[in-house]
Every structure is written in structure tokens, then in C-alpha cells.
């Protein structure tokens, strides 16, 4: 066991139920091995809302830590091993620009219900909550898109255009009723007349880890090499890749798919490499799990075992001495928090 691993386990033992460590499936095994709870974005949001621990350590990217901070009680504190672990997709939708575009869309005179993927800042969730909208994850985008459609004339989906288009395809929403928005010039390029004709208005963001690295050609090559294989990809992949695959779903759906596959199955997976490599090892000799391509999220990787050990040292010292931690807990500005929390709670209630 590494020195960091030993320190982490000692502190986990000493803090007992005062500490809970959560880890997203894209974390490296060296971090995952110390997590009390693992999951996809939806599962982690559900789990965090029911925790009673004083210190919650979130190993994931910043929007996940922020969502956790919105869902815990005021006396609970959320920490991250590396707060600079951002999500490049969430950065493609800065709060002020989203606010401008939302106002511009509303000026069309239609009732526009915003729906943000949880991969967005608390500021964006606040705008969405204030406008009667909700959040979704890759595990419930269909349910939440229908939820929003039932509440207005059109849905403003952000920030992932691929998740929006893939979900619209699953719901068989015609192409003529969708539009990827031109968000330049604060949204003023968007023609109100065109907006009035559409039911799904889409922010042009994406995840480079999924959208740029997985290609239809790789799926075609996989099928030539292993004609009996199946291919499962994350819905942040492009619609072309999702359509060429057999199944698409959240990280937990991918894990369950591998679990349920018969012995001897060959499964190609299009998602972040840490999860795929964990599945390769878990099923070695039993099922043939193959990465469709090697694609790593550099931000998820910022949470290392050493940083986790240092954070826990800091928390343990502060706990013992009754002094503040050196690490800054994740907090959300109170002016934003109530609306941002509402957007998350609407999702958790709709998908209970
Ligand atoms: P999940 O919703 O599957 O956890 O995915 C989150 C994510 O960031 C994928 O890139
Ligand atoms: Fe964000 Fe993509 Fe990393 Fe997921 S994989 S956290 S969407 S950058």
C-alpha cells in the first residue's frame, strides 16, 4: 500500500461516520479504492442528498462538488481534492451569456422552459431554476425533456448539443422542430421568428472527451474484427456515433450492461478510459471488454490519491483541534443557491 493510501485509510478509520468520500466512475482506481460511494452523476446527487456525515469529500469535477454543496445541510461541508478540476463542457456555457440568451429567447413571446445538463455551473442552474426549469443527467435526459416539454411551448436545452440531439432522436422529435442556437453576440443573432417555430432550442456545447474522440469508423472497424460484438457509448458522443452503436447510456448504464452480458461476450465501450479499464480488469478472462478508443478526462484526473491524502490530513487536523480547514469548502453564492437547488430538486422529484 502506498504511503498516501495508508494515510487515507487511517484517517477514514479515525473520522468514521463523520466522513464520507464519494467518487465518480471516471476517477482512477487509486482514488476509487478509497471511496465509500461511487456512481454516475444522478446516483451521486441522490446519495449526497441523504448523507448525514459532517465532511463530504467529492472526487469528481467541480460542477459535481457544487451540486453536492447545494444538496447538503448547512452544517455539512463539501470538499474536493482538487477544486480546479473543471468540466470543459460546463465552461462552454458561462452564466452571463446563458442569462442573455435566455432573455432573448423569452422575447419571442413563447414560454421557454430551460433544461440544463448537470454538467453546468451553479450560476447556470440558478438561471434555469429561476425560469421554472430543471436539471437532467445522462441517465434521465428523456424523462426530463418530456417533463419540460409538458410545461411550455419550447425547451432550451444546455450545454450539451449531443445529449440534446440524441435525446430528441430517442423521443422521435422531428428535425424541423429542433435548432442549435447561434449564441454569438449575446444571442442577438437568434431570430425570434425562427424560435417561434421550434420546440427544442439547443446550446452548442459538447464534451471533447466524447464528441471528438469516438468515431463511426472505429465502430465499423470493431464490427469487422468481432462481428458478434456489441457497442455501447455514452450519449455525449455525436448522434452519428450513437446511431452506429447498439446501445447508449450513462456510466452506470454501461456498467450494468457489462454485468448483464453473457460470459464470452465482446463489448466495445465508448466512454472515459478509467471506467473502461476498470471494466476490462473486472471481467478479464470472462468477457472481452474493449475500449473503442483511449479517451481520458484530464480534469477528472486532477484528483489524485496524494491530493486526497493531503485533504484528509487537513480535515482530520481541523476536526481534532476545532480550527478551520486550510482547504476551502465548496460553497454557492446565496443569491444563486435557492434557484439552483430548485432546478436540482425538480429533477430528483421527477425521477424519484
Ligand atoms: P454520467 O452522467 O454518466 O455520470 O456522466 C457524467 C459525465 O461527465 C460524462 O462525461
Ligand atoms: Fe466534462 Fe467531458 Fe470530463 Fe465529463 S468527460 S467531466 S463532460 S469534460
Coordinates of C-alpha atoms and ligand atoms in Angstrom, one line a residue:
X1 CA 0.0 0.0 0.0
X2 CA 1.4 3.5 -0.9
X3 CA 2.1 6.0 1.9
X4 CA -0.8 8.1 0.7
X5 CA -3.2 5.1 0.7
X6 CA -2.1 4.3 4.3
X7 CA -2.7 7.8 5.5
X8 CA -6.1 7.9 3.8
X9 CA -7.2 4.7 5.4
X10 CA -6.0 5.7 8.9
X11 CA -8.0 9.0 8.6
X12 CA -11.1 7.2 7.3
X13 CA -10.9 4.9 10.3
X14 CA -10.4 7.8 12.8
X15 CA -13.1 10.0 11.4
X16 CA -15.6 7.2 11.0
X17 CA -19.1 8.3 10.2
X18 CA -18.1 12.0 10.2
X19 CA -16.5 11.5 6.8
X20 CA -18.0 10.2 3.5
X21 CA -15.9 10.0 0.3
X22 CA -17.8 10.0 -3.0
X23 CA -16.2 9.2 -6.4
X24 CA -17.5 9.5 -9.9
X25 CA -16.9 6.4 -12.1
X26 CA -14.3 8.3 -14.1
X27 CA -11.9 8.6 -11.2
X28 CA -8.7 6.5 -11.3
X29 CA -8.7 3.2 -9.3
X30 CA -6.1 4.7 -6.9
X31 CA -8.9 7.1 -5.8
X32 CA -11.9 4.9 -6.3
X33 CA -10.5 2.3 -3.9
X34 CA -10.9 4.9 -1.0
X35 CA -14.5 5.9 -1.9
X36 CA -17.4 4.9 0.3
X37 CA -19.8 5.6 -2.5
X38 CA -19.4 5.6 -6.3
X39 CA -21.8 6.3 -9.0
X40 CA -22.8 8.3 -12.1
X41 CA -23.9 11.9 -11.8
X42 CA -27.5 11.1 -11.0
X43 CA -26.7 8.4 -8.4
X44 CA -24.2 10.6 -6.6
X45 CA -26.6 13.5 -6.5
X46 CA -29.3 11.2 -5.0
X47 CA -26.8 9.7 -2.5
X48 CA -25.4 13.0 -1.4
X49 CA -28.9 14.4 -0.6
X50 CA -29.3 11.6 2.0
X51 CA -25.9 11.8 3.8
X52 CA -25.5 12.9 7.4
X53 CA -21.7 13.0 7.6
X54 CA -20.1 16.3 8.6
X55 CA -17.3 16.1 6.0
X56 CA -18.2 15.1 2.4
X57 CA -15.3 14.7 0.1
X58 CA -16.3 14.7 -3.6
X59 CA -13.8 13.1 -6.1
X60 CA -15.1 14.3 -9.4
X61 CA -15.3 17.6 -11.3
X62 CA -16.3 21.0 -9.9
X63 CA -20.0 21.0 -11.0
X64 CA -20.4 17.8 -9.1
X65 CA -19.0 19.3 -5.9
X66 CA -21.1 22.4 -6.4
X67 CA -24.3 20.3 -6.9
X68 CA -23.4 18.4 -3.7
X69 CA -22.9 21.7 -1.8
X70 CA -26.4 22.7 -2.9
X71 CA -28.0 19.4 -1.7
X72 CA -26.4 19.0 1.7
X73 CA -27.5 20.6 5.0
X74 CA -25.8 23.9 6.1
X75 CA -23.8 22.2 8.8
X76 CA -22.2 19.8 6.4
X77 CA -19.2 20.7 4.4
X78 CA -18.2 19.6 0.9
X79 CA -14.5 19.4 -0.1
X80 CA -12.7 18.3 -3.3
X81 CA -9.2 17.0 -3.6
X82 CA -8.6 19.5 -6.4
X83 CA -11.1 22.3 -6.9
X84 CA -9.6 23.3 -10.2
X85 CA -11.0 20.1 -11.7
X86 CA -13.4 21.8 -14.0
X87 CA -15.5 20.3 -16.8
X88 CA -14.7 21.8 -20.2
X89 CA -18.3 21.3 -21.4
X90 CA -19.7 23.3 -18.4
X91 CA -17.3 26.1 -19.2
X92 CA -18.8 26.4 -22.7
X93 CA -21.9 27.9 -21.1
X94 CA -20.9 30.9 -19.0
X95 CA -23.6 32.2 -16.7
X96 CA -23.9 35.8 -18.0
X97 CA -24.2 34.6 -21.7
X98 CA -26.8 32.0 -20.7
X99 CA -28.8 34.7 -19.0
X100 CA -28.6 36.9 -22.1
X101 CA -29.7 34.1 -24.4
X102 CA -32.5 33.1 -22.0
X103 CA -33.8 36.7 -22.1
X104 CA -33.5 36.8 -25.8
X105 CA -35.5 33.6 -26.2
X106 CA -38.2 34.8 -23.9
X107 CA -38.6 37.9 -26.0
X108 CA -40.0 35.6 -28.7
X109 CA -43.2 35.7 -26.6
X110 CA -43.2 31.9 -26.2
X111 CA -43.0 30.1 -22.9
X112 CA -39.5 28.7 -22.9
X113 CA -38.6 26.1 -20.3
X114 CA -34.8 25.7 -19.7
X115 CA -33.3 22.3 -19.1
X116 CA -29.6 22.1 -18.1
X117 CA -27.5 19.0 -18.0
X118 CA -26.0 18.9 -14.5
X119 CA -22.6 19.5 -16.3
X120 CA -23.1 23.2 -15.8
X121 CA -22.2 25.8 -13.2
X122 CA -24.4 26.7 -10.2
X123 CA -24.9 30.1 -11.9
X124 CA -26.4 28.4 -14.9
X125 CA -28.5 26.2 -12.7
X126 CA -29.7 29.3 -10.9
X127 CA -30.9 30.9 -14.2
X128 CA -32.6 27.7 -15.1
X129 CA -34.3 27.3 -11.7
X130 CA -35.5 31.0 -11.8
X131 CA -37.1 30.3 -15.1
X132 CA -39.1 27.3 -14.0
X133 CA -36.6 24.8 -15.4
X134 CA -34.8 21.8 -14.1
X135 CA -31.6 19.8 -14.5
X136 CA -31.0 16.4 -16.1
X137 CA -28.2 13.9 -16.3
X138 CA -27.3 11.4 -19.0
X139 CA -29.4 8.8 -17.1
X140 CA -32.7 10.7 -17.2
X141 CA -32.5 13.2 -20.1
X142 CA -35.5 11.6 -21.8
X143 CA -37.8 11.9 -18.8
X144 CA -36.6 15.4 -18.1
X145 CA -37.0 16.6 -21.7
X146 CA -40.6 15.3 -21.6
X147 CA -41.1 17.0 -18.2
X148 CA -40.0 20.3 -19.6
X149 CA -42.0 19.9 -22.9
X150 CA -45.1 19.5 -20.9
X151 CA -44.6 22.8 -19.2
X152 CA -44.2 25.3 -22.1
X153 CA -44.0 25.9 -25.8
X154 CA -40.3 25.0 -26.2
X155 CA -37.4 23.7 -24.3
X156 CA -34.0 25.5 -24.1
X157 CA -31.5 22.6 -23.5
X158 CA -27.9 23.3 -22.4
X159 CA -25.0 22.9 -22.6
X160 CA -24.5 19.6 -24.5
X161 CA -25.8 19.7 -28.0
X162 CA -25.1 16.0 -28.5
X163 CA -27.1 14.8 -25.5
X164 CA -29.9 17.1 -26.7
X165 CA -29.9 15.7 -30.2
X166 CA -29.5 12.1 -29.0
X167 CA -32.4 12.5 -26.6
X168 CA -34.5 14.2 -29.3
X169 CA -33.8 11.2 -31.6
X170 CA -34.9 8.8 -28.9
X171 CA -38.1 10.7 -28.5
X172 CA -38.5 11.0 -32.3
X173 CA -38.8 14.7 -32.2
X174 CA -38.6 15.8 -35.9
X175 CA -35.5 17.7 -37.1
X176 CA -37.7 20.6 -38.3
X177 CA -38.6 21.3 -34.6
X178 CA -35.0 21.5 -33.3
X179 CA -32.5 24.2 -33.7
X180 CA -28.8 24.5 -32.5
X181 CA -28.6 28.2 -31.4
X182 CA -26.2 30.7 -32.8
X183 CA -25.1 32.2 -29.4
X184 CA -22.7 34.8 -30.8
X185 CA -23.4 38.5 -30.0
X186 CA -25.2 37.6 -26.8
X187 CA -27.9 35.7 -28.6
X188 CA -28.9 38.6 -30.7
X189 CA -28.2 36.5 -33.9
X190 CA -31.1 34.3 -33.0
X191 CA -34.2 35.3 -35.0
X192 CA -37.4 35.4 -32.8
X193 CA -39.5 34.3 -35.8
X194 CA -37.4 31.1 -36.2
X195 CA -37.6 30.5 -32.4
X196 CA -41.4 30.6 -32.6
X197 CA -41.3 27.6 -34.9
X198 CA -39.1 25.3 -32.8
X199 CA -39.8 23.0 -29.8
X200 CA -36.1 22.3 -28.9
X201 CA -33.6 25.2 -28.7
X202 CA -30.1 23.8 -28.2
X203 CA -26.9 25.3 -26.8
X204 CA -23.9 24.5 -29.0
X205 CA -21.7 22.9 -26.3
X206 CA -20.1 19.5 -26.2
X207 CA -17.6 17.2 -24.4
X208 CA -14.4 16.9 -26.3
X209 CA -13.6 13.6 -24.4
X210 CA -16.6 12.0 -26.0
X211 CA -17.6 14.1 -29.1
X212 CA -14.1 14.4 -30.6
X213 CA -12.5 11.1 -29.8
X214 CA -15.2 8.5 -30.7
X215 CA -15.9 8.0 -34.4
X216 CA -18.2 5.9 -36.6
X217 CA -15.1 4.4 -38.3
X218 CA -13.9 2.9 -35.0
X219 CA -17.3 1.2 -34.6
X220 CA -17.1 -0.1 -38.2
X221 CA -13.6 -1.5 -37.6
X222 CA -14.8 -3.2 -34.3
X223 CA -17.6 -4.9 -36.2
X224 CA -15.2 -6.2 -38.9
X225 CA -12.8 -7.5 -36.2
X226 CA -15.5 -9.0 -34.0
X227 CA -18.8 -9.5 -36.0
X228 CA -20.6 -10.6 -32.8
X229 CA -19.6 -7.7 -30.7
X230 CA -21.9 -5.1 -29.2
X231 CA -21.0 -1.4 -28.9
X232 CA -22.2 0.8 -26.1
X233 CA -21.3 4.5 -25.9
X234 CA -22.1 7.5 -23.7
X235 CA -24.8 9.9 -25.0
X236 CA -22.3 12.8 -25.0
X237 CA -21.0 11.1 -28.2
X238 CA -22.2 12.6 -31.5
X239 CA -25.6 11.4 -32.9
X240 CA -23.7 9.6 -35.7
X241 CA -21.7 7.5 -33.2
X242 CA -24.7 6.8 -31.0
X243 CA -26.7 5.7 -34.1
X244 CA -23.9 3.4 -35.2
X245 CA -23.7 1.8 -31.8
X246 CA -26.0 -0.8 -30.3
X247 CA -26.8 1.0 -27.0
X248 CA -26.1 4.3 -25.4
X249 CA -26.3 5.3 -21.7
X250 CA -24.9 6.9 -18.6
X251 CA -21.8 5.5 -17.0
X252 CA -23.9 3.3 -14.7
X253 CA -25.9 2.0 -17.6
X254 CA -22.6 1.0 -19.2
X255 CA -21.5 -0.8 -16.0
X256 CA -24.9 -2.7 -15.8
X257 CA -24.7 -3.6 -19.5
X258 CA -21.4 -5.3 -18.9
X259 CA -22.7 -7.0 -15.8
X260 CA -25.7 -8.4 -17.7
X261 CA -23.8 -9.5 -20.8
X262 CA -23.3 -13.3 -21.1
X263 CA -19.9 -14.9 -20.5
X264 CA -17.7 -14.7 -23.6
X265 CA -19.4 -11.5 -24.9
X266 CA -17.2 -8.9 -26.7
X267 CA -18.3 -5.4 -25.8
X268 CA -16.7 -2.2 -27.2
X269 CA -17.2 0.8 -24.9
X270 CA -17.1 4.5 -25.9
X271 CA -16.5 6.5 -22.8
X272 CA -13.8 7.8 -20.4
X273 CA -10.8 5.4 -20.2
X274 CA -10.7 5.0 -16.4
X275 CA -14.1 3.4 -16.3
X276 CA -13.4 1.2 -19.4
X277 CA -10.1 0.0 -18.0
X278 CA -11.8 -0.9 -14.6
X279 CA -14.4 -3.0 -16.6
X280 CA -11.6 -4.6 -18.7
X281 CA -10.0 -5.8 -15.4
X282 CA -13.2 -6.7 -13.7
X283 CA -14.2 -9.1 -16.5
X284 CA -10.8 -10.3 -17.6
X285 CA -11.0 -14.0 -18.7
X286 CA -14.8 -13.9 -18.6
X287 CA -15.9 -11.2 -21.0
X288 CA -13.9 -9.3 -23.7
X289 CA -14.3 -5.6 -22.8
X290 CA -12.5 -3.3 -25.3
X291 CA -12.1 0.5 -25.3
X292 CA -13.5 1.9 -28.6
X293 CA -10.6 4.5 -28.3
X294 CA -8.4 5.8 -25.5
X295 CA -10.0 9.0 -24.2
X296 CA -9.2 10.5 -20.8
X297 CA -10.8 13.4 -19.0
X298 CA -7.8 15.4 -17.8
X299 CA -9.9 17.3 -15.3
X300 CA -11.2 14.1 -13.6
X301 CA -7.6 13.1 -13.3
X302 CA -6.7 16.1 -11.3
X303 CA -8.0 14.3 -8.2
X304 CA -5.0 12.1 -7.2
X305 CA -4.5 9.8 -4.3
X306 CA -1.8 12.2 -2.9
X307 CA -4.2 15.2 -3.0
X308 CA -6.9 13.2 -1.4
X309 CA -4.5 12.2 1.4
X310 CA -3.4 15.9 1.9
X311 CA -7.0 17.0 2.1
X312 CA -7.9 14.3 4.6
X313 CA -4.9 15.3 6.7
X314 CA -6.1 18.8 6.8
X315 CA -9.7 17.8 7.7
X316 CA -8.5 15.5 10.4
X317 CA -6.3 18.2 12.0
X318 CA -9.1 20.7 11.9
X319 CA -11.5 18.1 13.4
X320 CA -9.1 17.4 16.2
X321 CA -8.2 21.0 17.0
X322 CA -11.5 22.6 16.3
X323 CA -9.8 25.0 13.9
X324 CA -10.9 25.8 10.3
X325 CA -9.5 23.7 7.4
X326 CA -6.9 25.1 5.1
X327 CA -8.9 23.8 2.2
X328 CA -11.8 25.9 1.2
X329 CA -15.1 24.0 1.2
X330 CA -17.2 24.3 -1.9
X331 CA -19.9 26.9 -1.5
X332 CA -22.5 28.6 -3.7
X333 CA -23.4 32.2 -3.5
X334 CA -26.6 32.5 -1.5
X335 CA -28.2 34.7 -4.3
X336 CA -27.9 31.8 -6.7
X337 CA -28.2 28.9 -4.3
X338 CA -32.0 28.8 -3.9
X339 CA -32.9 28.7 -7.6
X340 CA -30.0 26.4 -8.4
X341 CA -31.2 24.0 -5.7
X342 CA -34.7 24.1 -7.1
X343 CA -33.5 23.1 -10.5
X344 CA -31.8 20.0 -9.0
X345 CA -34.7 19.2 -6.7
X346 CA -37.2 19.3 -9.6
X347 CA -35.1 16.6 -11.3
X348 CA -34.8 14.5 -8.1
X349 CA -38.6 14.7 -7.5
X350 CA -39.4 14.0 -11.2
X351 CA -37.1 10.9 -11.2
X352 CA -37.6 9.7 -7.6
Ligands
LIG1 P1 -22.7 10.4 -16.1 O1 -23.9 11.2 -16.1 O2 -22.8 9.2 -16.9 O3 -22.1 10.2 -14.8 O4 -21.6 11.3 -16.9 C1 -21.1 12.4 -16.5 C2 -20.1 13.0 -17.3 O5 -19.5 14.0 -17.1 C3 -19.8 12.2 -18.6 O6 -18.8 12.9 -19.3
LIG2 FE1 -16.9 17.2 -18.5 FE2 -16.4 15.6 -20.6 FE3 -14.9 15.4 -18.4 FE4 -17.5 14.6 -18.4 S1 -15.8 13.7 -19.6 S2 -16.4 15.8 -16.9 S3 -18.4 16.1 -19.8 S4 -15.1 17.2 -19.8

